[in-house]
């Protein structure tokens, strides 16, 4: 969808044609859902948060300044909605599997590619929330550093530091595993 | 890990180095097995992060949104648990102060003698002295606290409860 088509849809919605909003929802729902899922790590909650974000965006569409991209504005709403869902969780639970990083000497098996993949997946959940979100959003194909900064409402330099720190930490964890693997060979 | 060297390796993987810098990093990697291991870990992390796929929401996602465009969305207020804790705190504070007031703890008046302020070397204007009745201040604070308690009760207990009932019907 071009920016012009997007602005046409927005104008139609603002002039009372609510059905035109369907086009915007259909176009952005996958990214909105993915962002919410990265933050909440739970499909049902992420779906609810992303839907809430679209409803909020519809209700506040008049406040959208067309100087920026609609997607950036929408994703910021998705991000904030998902964060507020995360804060509202009644009980904070952590999957025990995510808390314990199984090292190769504990499993007794050589780390294959899939194991490494699983290990990084576990390690990423050990990062602090802001670093994890920054690095995951940055690597989601579409987003530039500026867009991630806009979504998270933080300066670009802070996002750069978060991304660097996060991937450095992941690499350190993986290095540790690789060294253990070399020792057991 | 060596931070500046690691930063260069990340830049190498991100394709941000000039051809000369890239060639230099590649020479260093060739010479050092430790750098090779480090680069392998970094490459794997990058690969994993890039492999994150765009997820597909449920089929009725759009229909649900379109059917609820005028629904009131959840506000970003307090969680029910935090709201109840805050409410409990306010109620305890109000009850404690009421008890102390009943005991006459705030009955005395305090004199604020601004006219006796003495700042050496400075000419002070004539200031009046006046009495402060602690009971009035405490009473005003209690009214504010009770107002706050009603707002918290409304936001965290009453509204969510009635909204849920409306959604069920």
GROMACS .gro file of C-alpha atoms in nm, chain A:
model
  185
    1UNK     CA    1   0.000   0.000   0.000
    2UNK     CA    2   0.144   0.338  -0.097
    3UNK     CA    3   0.145   0.632   0.141
    4UNK     CA    4  -0.111   0.805  -0.079
    5UNK     CA    5  -0.350   0.508  -0.070
    6UNK     CA    6  -0.305   0.496   0.304
    7UNK     CA    7  -0.388   0.866   0.342
    8UNK     CA    8  -0.695   0.821   0.118
    9UNK     CA    9  -0.820   0.543   0.346
   10UNK     CA   10  -0.761   0.761   0.653
   11UNK     CA   11  -0.952   1.050   0.493
   12UNK     CA   12  -1.242   0.817   0.413
   13UNK     CA   13  -1.251   0.689   0.771
   14UNK     CA   14  -1.241   1.044   0.906
   15UNK     CA   15  -1.527   1.147   0.679
   16UNK     CA   16  -1.745   0.872   0.827
   17UNK     CA   17  -1.674   0.564   0.612
   18UNK     CA   18  -1.578   0.326   0.893
   19UNK     CA   19  -1.552   0.028   0.657
   20UNK     CA   20  -1.245   0.187   0.499
   21UNK     CA   21  -1.062   0.114   0.823
   22UNK     CA   22  -1.073  -0.256   0.734
   23UNK     CA   23  -0.808  -0.191   0.468
   24UNK     CA   24  -0.569  -0.046   0.725
   25UNK     CA   25  -0.633  -0.329   0.973
   26UNK     CA   26  -0.577  -0.595   0.707
   27UNK     CA   27  -0.256  -0.431   0.592
   28UNK     CA   28  -0.094  -0.381   0.933
   29UNK     CA   29  -0.238  -0.660   1.149
   30UNK     CA   30   0.052  -0.904   1.104
   31UNK     CA   31   0.318  -0.657   1.214
   32UNK     CA   32   0.099  -0.523   1.494
   33UNK     CA   33   0.038  -0.875   1.620
   34UNK     CA   34   0.407  -0.967   1.591
   35UNK     CA   35   0.515  -0.660   1.793
   36UNK     CA   36   0.262  -0.740   2.065
   37UNK     CA   37   0.372  -1.104   2.063
   38UNK     CA   38   0.739  -1.009   2.103
   39UNK     CA   39   0.647  -0.808   2.411
   40UNK     CA   40   0.388  -1.037   2.569
   41UNK     CA   41   0.513  -1.378   2.458
   42UNK     CA   42   0.158  -1.510   2.466
   43UNK     CA   43  -0.056  -1.540   2.151
   44UNK     CA   44  -0.396  -1.484   2.311
   45UNK     CA   45  -0.282  -1.177   2.502
   46UNK     CA   46  -0.092  -1.043   2.202
   47UNK     CA   47  -0.400  -1.077   1.982
   48UNK     CA   48  -0.614  -0.893   2.234
   49UNK     CA   49  -0.354  -0.618   2.278
   50UNK     CA   50  -0.311  -0.571   1.902
   51UNK     CA   51  -0.689  -0.553   1.853
   52UNK     CA   52  -0.716  -0.300   2.136
   53UNK     CA   53  -0.442  -0.096   1.972
   54UNK     CA   54  -0.631  -0.087   1.639
   55UNK     CA   55  -0.947   0.023   1.821
   56UNK     CA   56  -0.755   0.297   2.004
   57UNK     CA   57  -0.597   0.408   1.677
   58UNK     CA   58  -0.943   0.430   1.518
   59UNK     CA   59  -1.082   0.630   1.807
   60UNK     CA   60  -0.789   0.874   1.800
   61UNK     CA   61  -0.738   0.886   1.426
   62UNK     CA   62  -0.811   1.260   1.420
   63UNK     CA   63  -0.501   1.322   1.629
   64UNK     CA   64  -0.277   1.147   1.375
   65UNK     CA   65  -0.041   1.406   1.225
   66UNK     CA   66   0.018   1.310   0.867
   67UNK     CA   67   0.376   1.433   0.878
   68UNK     CA   68   0.486   1.094   1.009
   69UNK     CA   69   0.405   0.751   0.869
   70UNK     CA   70   0.080   0.592   0.983
   71UNK     CA   71   0.266   0.269   1.058
   72UNK     CA   72   0.505   0.441   1.302
   73UNK     CA   73   0.211   0.605   1.480
   74UNK     CA   74   0.015   0.277   1.490
   75UNK     CA   75   0.308   0.064   1.607
   76UNK     CA   76   0.374   0.310   1.889
   77UNK     CA   77   0.014   0.255   2.005
   78UNK     CA   78   0.060  -0.122   1.973
   79UNK     CA   79   0.383  -0.102   2.173
   80UNK     CA   80   0.225   0.108   2.452
   81UNK     CA   81  -0.085  -0.111   2.466
   82UNK     CA   82   0.121  -0.429   2.490
   83UNK     CA   83   0.338  -0.276   2.763
   84UNK     CA   84   0.028  -0.181   2.961
   85UNK     CA   85  -0.105  -0.538   2.921
   86UNK     CA   86   0.227  -0.667   3.045
   87UNK     CA   87   0.209  -0.444   3.354
   88UNK     CA   88  -0.146  -0.550   3.426
   89UNK     CA   89  -0.074  -0.920   3.435
   90UNK     CA   90  -0.211  -1.039   3.763
   91UNK     CA   91   0.055  -1.297   3.823
   92UNK     CA   92   0.401  -1.280   3.680
   93UNK     CA   93   0.490  -1.623   3.576
   94UNK     CA   94   0.801  -1.739   3.406
   95UNK     CA   95   0.829  -2.065   3.229
   96UNK     CA   96   1.084  -2.256   3.430
   97UNK     CA   97   1.248  -2.363   3.108
   98UNK     CA   98   1.321  -1.999   3.026
   99UNK     CA   99   1.484  -1.935   3.362
  100UNK     CA  100   1.741  -2.209   3.342
  101UNK     CA  101   1.991  -2.203   3.062
  102UNK     CA  102   2.082  -2.562   3.001
  103UNK     CA  103   2.449  -2.584   2.927
  104UNK     CA  104   2.589  -2.867   2.719
  105UNK     CA  105   2.769  -3.040   3.002
  106UNK     CA  106   2.435  -3.061   3.178
  107UNK     CA  107   2.258  -3.216   2.882
  108UNK     CA  108   2.545  -3.443   2.792
  109UNK     CA  109   2.486  -3.395   2.419
  110UNK     CA  110   2.681  -3.210   2.160
  111UNK     CA  111   2.518  -2.884   2.065
  112UNK     CA  112   2.368  -2.912   1.722
  113UNK     CA  113   2.234  -2.621   1.525
  114UNK     CA  114   1.884  -2.660   1.665
  115UNK     CA  115   2.020  -2.672   2.017
  116UNK     CA  116   2.208  -2.347   1.961
  117UNK     CA  117   1.893  -2.193   1.822
  118UNK     CA  118   1.703  -2.302   2.130
  119UNK     CA  119   1.982  -2.178   2.352
  120UNK     CA  120   1.978  -1.828   2.199
  121UNK     CA  121   1.601  -1.833   2.228
  122UNK     CA  122   1.632  -1.904   2.599
  123UNK     CA  123   1.911  -1.649   2.644
  124UNK     CA  124   1.708  -1.373   2.483
  125UNK     CA  125   1.448  -1.412   2.754
  126UNK     CA  126   1.714  -1.343   3.014
  127UNK     CA  127   1.770  -0.992   2.878
  128UNK     CA  128   1.597  -0.701   3.042
  129UNK     CA  129   1.265  -0.616   2.875
  130UNK     CA  130   1.374  -0.293   2.707
  131UNK     CA  131   1.692  -0.443   2.558
  132UNK     CA  132   1.505  -0.752   2.440
  133UNK     CA  133   1.233  -0.547   2.272
  134UNK     CA  134   1.483  -0.310   2.108
  135UNK     CA  135   1.690  -0.591   1.958
  136UNK     CA  136   1.389  -0.797   1.849
  137UNK     CA  137   1.210  -0.502   1.688
  138UNK     CA  138   1.531  -0.391   1.515
  139UNK     CA  139   1.575  -0.731   1.353
  140UNK     CA  140   1.211  -0.755   1.243
  141UNK     CA  141   1.283  -0.692   0.876
  142UNK     CA  142   1.088  -0.371   0.834
  143UNK     CA  143   1.212  -0.146   1.113
  144UNK     CA  144   1.495   0.102   1.101
  145UNK     CA  145   1.673   0.232   1.408
  146UNK     CA  146   1.466   0.552   1.385
  147UNK     CA  147   1.141   0.356   1.375
  148UNK     CA  148   1.235   0.144   1.676
  149UNK     CA  149   1.329   0.464   1.862
  150UNK     CA  150   0.994   0.619   1.762
  151UNK     CA  151   0.800   0.314   1.874
  152UNK     CA  152   0.977   0.284   2.207
  153UNK     CA  153   0.982   0.664   2.252
  154UNK     CA  154   1.348   0.666   2.336
  155UNK     CA  155   1.644   0.850   2.177
  156UNK     CA  156   1.817   0.674   1.888
  157UNK     CA  157   2.144   0.657   2.082
  158UNK     CA  158   1.971   0.478   2.370
  159UNK     CA  159   1.828   0.225   2.125
  160UNK     CA  160   2.174   0.177   1.968
  161UNK     CA  161   2.318   0.105   2.313
  162UNK     CA  162   2.033  -0.135   2.395
  163UNK     CA  163   2.079  -0.328   2.071
  164UNK     CA  164   2.455  -0.346   2.111
  165UNK     CA  165   2.429  -0.456   2.475
  166UNK     CA  166   2.164  -0.717   2.398
  167UNK     CA  167   2.344  -0.889   2.114
  168UNK     CA  168   2.675  -0.867   2.296
  169UNK     CA  169   2.516  -1.045   2.591
  170UNK     CA  170   2.367  -1.311   2.363
  171UNK     CA  171   2.702  -1.366   2.194
  172UNK     CA  172   2.874  -1.395   2.534
  173UNK     CA  173   2.627  -1.660   2.643
  174UNK     CA  174   2.674  -1.851   2.322
  175UNK     CA  175   3.054  -1.820   2.347
  176UNK     CA  176   3.032  -1.980   2.687
  177UNK     CA  177   2.839  -2.271   2.540
  178UNK     CA  178   3.080  -2.308   2.248
  179UNK     CA  179   3.377  -2.319   2.489
  180UNK     CA  180   3.205  -2.584   2.700
  181UNK     CA  181   3.136  -2.780   2.385
  182UNK     CA  182   3.502  -2.758   2.279
  183UNK     CA  183   3.611  -2.887   2.622
  184UNK     CA  184   3.384  -3.189   2.602
  185UNK     CA  185   3.510  -3.293   2.258
   0.00000   0.00000   0.00000
